[in-house]
Amino acid sequence: MAKKAKSRIINVRLLSMAMTGYFYTFTRARTALPMSMIKYDPIIRRRVLFLEQKRKGK
Amino acid sequence: MAAAATKNIQLALALPTRLRTFLARYPPASILPAGANAETTKTAYQEEAPNPFMPMKHPVTGRWHDPKYSLRRQAELVKMARDHGVEELLPFTNKGTETRLRKRVELGLRVKGTGVGQRVKGHKHERQLAVKMDKRRNAMLEMPNLIREWKKVGKRDWTKFPK
């Protein structure tokens, strides 16, 4: 059986760098660069850096 | 003498049947007839178990046997005897008023884990709370530096991503 084709778009998880475990999810093109942005973390109520989590098993 | 004996008999008859049966089976030395030797005038029950409220090591097999009376029945007998003012006629038991009061003084209304040298275990998230908050605090103290560095490197060239 032929392998299923990988989708062009992937869902990624942007993890708060404040170690609260809070995250945002975004979709991006598989070929694009990993995402990072400054966004609001409601647990500590500040704007902090969010970095894309490395995907497992890929 | 005879009058005193009749009075005692009257008092004994006023006791509940269970208590009376118990005292007949396990009479304390203090209520034996005058002149009787406590060592020789044991009832058959007493021969078997000197204190029916205590576990006993079997003299032959060396195995431990449970008390003749369960803790629940001991407590019932103690309560009954206390109500009739004859508690001192019962053999020693942990359910006795004296032991109970001593324990209460010793332990108070103790909540498990709050005594000396003990600690309340708590839920897992409660046990890990301090570590978690420390991690968060340190991360927040580092945040301005991290953001400065990130801005300097630029998001196109950033390579340090979390696992």
mmCIF file of C-alpha atoms in Angstrom:
data_model
loop_
_atom_site.group_PDB
_atom_site.id
_atom_site.type_symbol
_atom_site.label_atom_id
_atom_site.label_comp_id
_atom_site.label_asym_id
_atom_site.label_seq_id
_atom_site.Cartn_x
_atom_site.Cartn_y
_atom_site.Cartn_z
ATOM 1 C CA MET A 1 0.000 0.000 0.000
ATOM 2 C CA ALA A 2 1.348 3.351 -0.964
ATOM 3 C CA LYS A 3 2.156 5.811 1.779
ATOM 4 C CA LYS A 4 -0.371 8.528 2.321
ATOM 5 C CA ALA A 5 0.810 11.846 0.993
ATOM 6 C CA LYS A 6 1.872 14.377 3.618
ATOM 7 C CA SER A 7 -0.406 17.359 3.811
ATOM 8 C CA ARG A 8 0.947 20.701 2.757
ATOM 9 C CA ILE A 9 -0.426 22.474 5.811
ATOM 10 C CA ILE A 10 0.402 21.479 9.388
ATOM 11 C CA ASN A 11 -0.909 22.469 12.810
ATOM 12 C CA VAL A 12 1.778 23.765 15.117
ATOM 13 C CA ARG A 13 1.798 24.542 18.798
ATOM 14 C CA LEU A 14 3.412 27.733 20.098
ATOM 15 C CA LEU A 15 4.492 27.239 23.683
ATOM 16 C CA SER A 16 4.777 30.027 26.231
ATOM 17 C CA MET A 17 8.382 30.600 27.320
ATOM 18 C CA ALA A 18 7.124 31.592 30.777
ATOM 19 C CA MET A 19 6.884 27.855 31.573
ATOM 20 C CA THR A 20 3.192 28.053 32.285
ATOM 21 C CA GLY A 21 2.307 25.367 29.785
ATOM 22 C CA TYR A 22 0.004 27.783 27.972
ATOM 23 C CA PHE A 23 0.054 27.522 24.163
ATOM 24 C CA TYR A 24 -1.535 28.803 20.997
ATOM 25 C CA THR A 25 -2.106 26.628 17.929
ATOM 26 C CA PHE A 26 -1.641 27.869 14.412
ATOM 27 C CA THR A 27 -1.570 26.356 10.947
ATOM 28 C CA ARG A 28 1.325 26.998 8.712
ATOM 29 C CA ALA A 29 2.759 25.592 5.492
ATOM 30 C CA ARG A 30 4.939 22.564 6.157
ATOM 31 C CA THR A 31 7.802 24.144 4.254
ATOM 32 C CA ALA A 32 7.681 27.478 6.078
ATOM 33 C CA LEU A 33 10.086 28.390 8.862
ATOM 34 C CA PRO A 34 9.130 27.546 12.465
ATOM 35 C CA MET A 35 7.006 30.220 14.058
ATOM 36 C CA SER A 36 7.776 32.466 17.001
ATOM 37 C CA MET A 37 5.978 35.535 18.272
ATOM 38 C CA ILE A 38 5.257 37.657 21.305
ATOM 39 C CA LYS A 39 1.773 37.040 22.571
ATOM 40 C CA TYR A 40 -0.304 37.279 25.701
ATOM 41 C CA ASP A 41 -0.024 34.568 28.354
ATOM 42 C CA PRO A 42 -3.211 34.715 30.496
ATOM 43 C CA ILE A 43 -1.713 32.647 33.291
ATOM 44 C CA ILE A 44 0.878 35.256 34.235
ATOM 45 C CA ARG A 45 -1.083 38.056 32.489
ATOM 46 C CA ARG A 46 1.829 39.405 30.464
ATOM 47 C CA ARG A 47 2.943 39.397 26.888
ATOM 48 C CA VAL A 48 5.739 36.845 26.561
ATOM 49 C CA LEU A 49 7.666 35.051 23.862
ATOM 50 C CA PHE A 50 5.990 32.019 22.328
ATOM 51 C CA LEU A 51 8.094 29.543 20.368
ATOM 52 C CA GLU A 52 6.990 26.669 18.209
ATOM 53 C CA GLN A 53 7.242 23.299 19.831
ATOM 54 C CA LYS A 54 9.382 20.737 18.076
ATOM 55 C CA ARG A 55 7.217 18.064 16.531
ATOM 56 C CA LYS A 56 7.632 14.525 17.730
ATOM 57 C CA GLY A 57 8.603 11.597 15.517
ATOM 58 C CA LYS A 58 9.367 13.711 12.474
ATOM 59 C CA MET B 1 -22.286 -9.632 106.923
ATOM 60 C CA ALA B 2 -25.399 -11.331 105.609
ATOM 61 C CA ALA B 3 -27.081 -7.988 105.099
ATOM 62 C CA ALA B 4 -24.125 -6.720 103.104
ATOM 63 C CA ALA B 5 -24.161 -9.873 100.973
ATOM 64 C CA THR B 6 -27.882 -9.492 100.224
ATOM 65 C CA LYS B 7 -27.284 -5.874 99.272
ATOM 66 C CA ASN B 8 -24.503 -6.887 96.926
ATOM 67 C CA ILE B 9 -26.712 -9.565 95.389
ATOM 68 C CA GLN B 10 -29.431 -6.994 94.866
ATOM 69 C CA LEU B 11 -26.934 -4.686 93.180
ATOM 70 C CA ALA B 12 -25.665 -7.489 91.003
ATOM 71 C CA LEU B 13 -29.189 -8.371 89.923
ATOM 72 C CA ALA B 14 -29.703 -4.773 88.834
ATOM 73 C CA LEU B 15 -26.918 -5.146 86.262
ATOM 74 C CA PRO B 16 -27.751 -6.013 82.649
ATOM 75 C CA THR B 17 -27.691 -9.716 81.834
ATOM 76 C CA ARG B 18 -24.666 -9.446 79.580
ATOM 77 C CA LEU B 19 -22.623 -7.778 82.250
ATOM 78 C CA ARG B 20 -23.778 -10.277 84.848
ATOM 79 C CA THR B 21 -22.843 -13.214 82.655
ATOM 80 C CA PHE B 22 -19.469 -11.678 82.007
ATOM 81 C CA LEU B 23 -18.757 -11.110 85.687
ATOM 82 C CA ALA B 24 -19.884 -14.649 86.492
ATOM 83 C CA ARG B 25 -17.451 -16.010 83.946
ATOM 84 C CA TYR B 26 -14.582 -13.687 84.775
ATOM 85 C CA PRO B 27 -15.022 -12.610 88.398
ATOM 86 C CA PRO B 28 -12.341 -10.172 89.575
ATOM 87 C CA ALA B 29 -10.460 -11.010 92.781
ATOM 88 C CA SER B 30 -12.250 -8.181 94.584
ATOM 89 C CA ILE B 31 -15.703 -9.834 94.457
ATOM 90 C CA LEU B 32 -14.641 -13.374 95.350
ATOM 91 C CA PRO B 33 -16.098 -14.622 98.637
ATOM 92 C CA ALA B 34 -13.956 -13.822 101.652
ATOM 93 C CA GLY B 35 -11.158 -16.311 102.249
ATOM 94 C CA ALA B 36 -11.105 -17.662 98.692
ATOM 95 C CA ASN B 37 -7.709 -17.757 97.006
ATOM 96 C CA ALA B 38 -7.796 -15.971 93.672
ATOM 97 C CA GLU B 39 -5.191 -18.361 92.286
ATOM 98 C CA THR B 40 -7.107 -21.547 93.022
ATOM 99 C CA THR B 41 -10.721 -20.518 92.529
ATOM 100 C CA LYS B 42 -10.556 -19.687 88.874
ATOM 101 C CA THR B 43 -13.552 -20.354 86.683
ATOM 102 C CA ALA B 44 -13.074 -22.556 83.629
ATOM 103 C CA TYR B 45 -13.255 -19.438 81.487
ATOM 104 C CA GLN B 46 -10.473 -17.799 83.451
ATOM 105 C CA GLU B 47 -8.342 -20.909 83.172
ATOM 106 C CA GLU B 48 -8.600 -20.579 79.411
ATOM 107 C CA ALA B 49 -7.937 -16.863 79.212
ATOM 108 C CA PRO B 50 -6.960 -14.780 82.254
ATOM 109 C CA ASN B 51 -7.901 -11.568 80.471
ATOM 110 C CA PRO B 52 -10.518 -12.186 77.773
ATOM 111 C CA PHE B 53 -9.905 -8.672 76.422
ATOM 112 C CA MET B 54 -6.299 -9.354 75.420
ATOM 113 C CA PRO B 55 -4.850 -11.495 72.652
ATOM 114 C CA MET B 56 -3.186 -14.566 74.068
ATOM 115 C CA LYS B 57 -0.258 -16.729 73.111
ATOM 116 C CA HIS B 58 -1.261 -20.351 73.218
ATOM 117 C CA PRO B 59 0.891 -22.104 75.849
ATOM 118 C CA VAL B 60 1.358 -25.249 73.729
ATOM 119 C CA THR B 61 1.370 -24.180 70.109
ATOM 120 C CA GLY B 62 2.792 -20.720 70.679
ATOM 121 C CA ARG B 63 0.272 -19.248 68.231
ATOM 122 C CA TRP B 64 -1.410 -15.966 69.006
ATOM 123 C CA HIS B 65 -5.160 -16.206 69.610
ATOM 124 C CA ASP B 66 -7.518 -13.277 69.251
ATOM 125 C CA PRO B 67 -9.190 -11.862 72.363
ATOM 126 C CA LYS B 68 -12.297 -13.744 73.435
ATOM 127 C CA TYR B 69 -14.239 -10.510 73.145
ATOM 128 C CA SER B 70 -13.926 -8.346 70.051
ATOM 129 C CA LEU B 71 -13.058 -4.669 70.479
ATOM 130 C CA ARG B 72 -16.646 -3.778 69.692
ATOM 131 C CA ARG B 73 -17.975 -6.097 72.422
ATOM 132 C CA GLN B 74 -15.303 -4.856 74.825
ATOM 133 C CA ALA B 75 -16.431 -1.292 74.247
ATOM 134 C CA GLU B 76 -20.051 -2.289 74.757
ATOM 135 C CA LEU B 77 -19.249 -3.996 78.039
ATOM 136 C CA VAL B 78 -17.199 -1.036 79.214
ATOM 137 C CA LYS B 79 -19.988 1.377 78.405
ATOM 138 C CA MET B 80 -22.522 -0.817 80.182
ATOM 139 C CA ALA B 81 -20.277 -1.173 83.237
ATOM 140 C CA ARG B 82 -19.577 2.556 83.326
ATOM 141 C CA ASP B 83 -23.284 3.336 83.300
ATOM 142 C CA HIS B 84 -23.748 1.069 86.320
ATOM 143 C CA GLY B 85 -20.618 2.276 88.090
ATOM 144 C CA VAL B 86 -18.804 -1.081 88.094
ATOM 145 C CA GLU B 87 -16.090 -0.459 85.529
ATOM 146 C CA GLU B 88 -13.312 -1.359 87.969
ATOM 147 C CA LEU B 89 -14.632 -4.942 88.051
ATOM 148 C CA LEU B 90 -13.706 -5.494 84.400
ATOM 149 C CA PRO B 91 -10.233 -6.704 83.426
ATOM 150 C CA PHE B 92 -7.866 -4.293 81.738
ATOM 151 C CA THR B 93 -8.934 -3.254 78.243
ATOM 152 C CA ASN B 94 -7.848 -0.608 75.789
ATOM 153 C CA LYS B 95 -11.471 0.456 75.580
ATOM 154 C CA GLY B 96 -11.502 1.398 79.257
ATOM 155 C CA THR B 97 -12.185 4.981 80.254
ATOM 156 C CA GLU B 98 -8.712 5.483 81.659
ATOM 157 C CA THR B 99 -6.897 4.405 78.499
ATOM 158 C CA ARG B 100 -9.329 6.330 76.348
ATOM 159 C CA LEU B 101 -8.772 9.550 78.277
ATOM 160 C CA ARG B 102 -5.003 9.086 78.259
ATOM 161 C CA LYS B 103 -5.029 8.621 74.486
ATOM 162 C CA ARG B 104 -7.205 11.660 74.037
ATOM 163 C CA VAL B 105 -4.775 13.761 76.097
ATOM 164 C CA GLU B 106 -1.803 12.295 74.240
ATOM 165 C CA LEU B 107 -3.144 12.770 70.748
ATOM 166 C CA GLY B 108 -5.781 15.454 71.097
ATOM 167 C CA LEU B 109 -8.170 15.799 68.188
ATOM 168 C CA ARG B 110 -5.346 14.989 65.892
ATOM 169 C CA VAL B 111 -5.598 15.379 62.167
ATOM 170 C CA LYS B 112 -3.382 12.829 60.492
ATOM 171 C CA GLY B 113 -0.018 14.221 59.485
ATOM 172 C CA THR B 114 -0.037 17.319 61.701
ATOM 173 C CA GLY B 115 1.859 15.786 64.638
ATOM 174 C CA VAL B 116 5.498 16.330 65.483
ATOM 175 C CA GLY B 117 7.769 14.983 62.768
ATOM 176 C CA GLN B 118 4.888 14.220 60.423
ATOM 177 C CA ARG B 119 3.718 15.954 57.318
ATOM 178 C CA VAL B 120 0.521 16.113 55.349
ATOM 179 C CA LYS B 121 1.074 14.358 52.068
ATOM 180 C CA GLY B 122 -1.315 16.439 49.999
ATOM 181 C CA HIS B 123 -2.182 16.023 46.340
ATOM 182 C CA LYS B 124 0.533 15.666 43.743
ATOM 183 C CA HIS B 125 -0.082 19.129 42.325
ATOM 184 C CA GLU B 126 0.227 20.582 45.821
ATOM 185 C CA ARG B 127 3.532 18.834 46.409
ATOM 186 C CA GLN B 128 4.915 20.099 43.115
ATOM 187 C CA LEU B 129 3.569 23.625 43.408
ATOM 188 C CA ALA B 130 6.732 25.212 44.834
ATOM 189 C CA VAL B 131 8.958 23.791 42.112
ATOM 190 C CA LYS B 132 6.524 24.862 39.416
ATOM 191 C CA MET B 133 6.298 28.428 40.701
ATOM 192 C CA ASP B 134 10.083 28.639 40.979
ATOM 193 C CA LYS B 135 10.451 27.566 37.384
ATOM 194 C CA ARG B 136 7.894 30.149 36.289
ATOM 195 C CA ARG B 137 9.528 32.921 38.303
ATOM 196 C CA ASN B 138 12.960 32.209 36.877
ATOM 197 C CA ALA B 139 11.526 32.065 33.376
ATOM 198 C CA MET B 140 9.869 35.444 33.875
ATOM 199 C CA LEU B 141 13.092 36.969 35.232
ATOM 200 C CA GLU B 142 14.879 35.741 32.117
ATOM 201 C CA MET B 143 12.109 36.903 29.796
ATOM 202 C CA PRO B 144 13.447 40.434 28.915
ATOM 203 C CA ASN B 145 16.841 38.944 28.057
ATOM 204 C CA LEU B 146 15.257 36.198 25.999
ATOM 205 C CA ILE B 147 13.093 38.640 24.071
ATOM 206 C CA ARG B 148 16.065 40.941 23.467
ATOM 207 C CA GLU B 149 18.101 38.058 22.160
ATOM 208 C CA TRP B 150 15.239 36.832 20.011
ATOM 209 C CA LYS B 151 14.802 40.280 18.520
ATOM 210 C CA LYS B 152 18.505 40.532 17.842
ATOM 211 C CA VAL B 153 18.770 37.128 16.142
ATOM 212 C CA GLY B 154 15.511 37.616 14.282
ATOM 213 C CA LYS B 155 12.783 35.060 13.941
ATOM 214 C CA ARG B 156 14.040 33.813 10.569
ATOM 215 C CA ASP B 157 17.329 32.690 12.091
ATOM 216 C CA TRP B 158 16.081 31.547 15.491
ATOM 217 C CA THR B 159 16.978 27.905 16.090
ATOM 218 C CA LYS B 160 16.381 27.297 19.791
ATOM 219 C CA PHE B 161 12.919 25.784 19.955
ATOM 220 C CA PRO B 162 11.471 23.954 22.932
ATOM 221 C CA LYS B 163 10.940 20.220 22.888
#
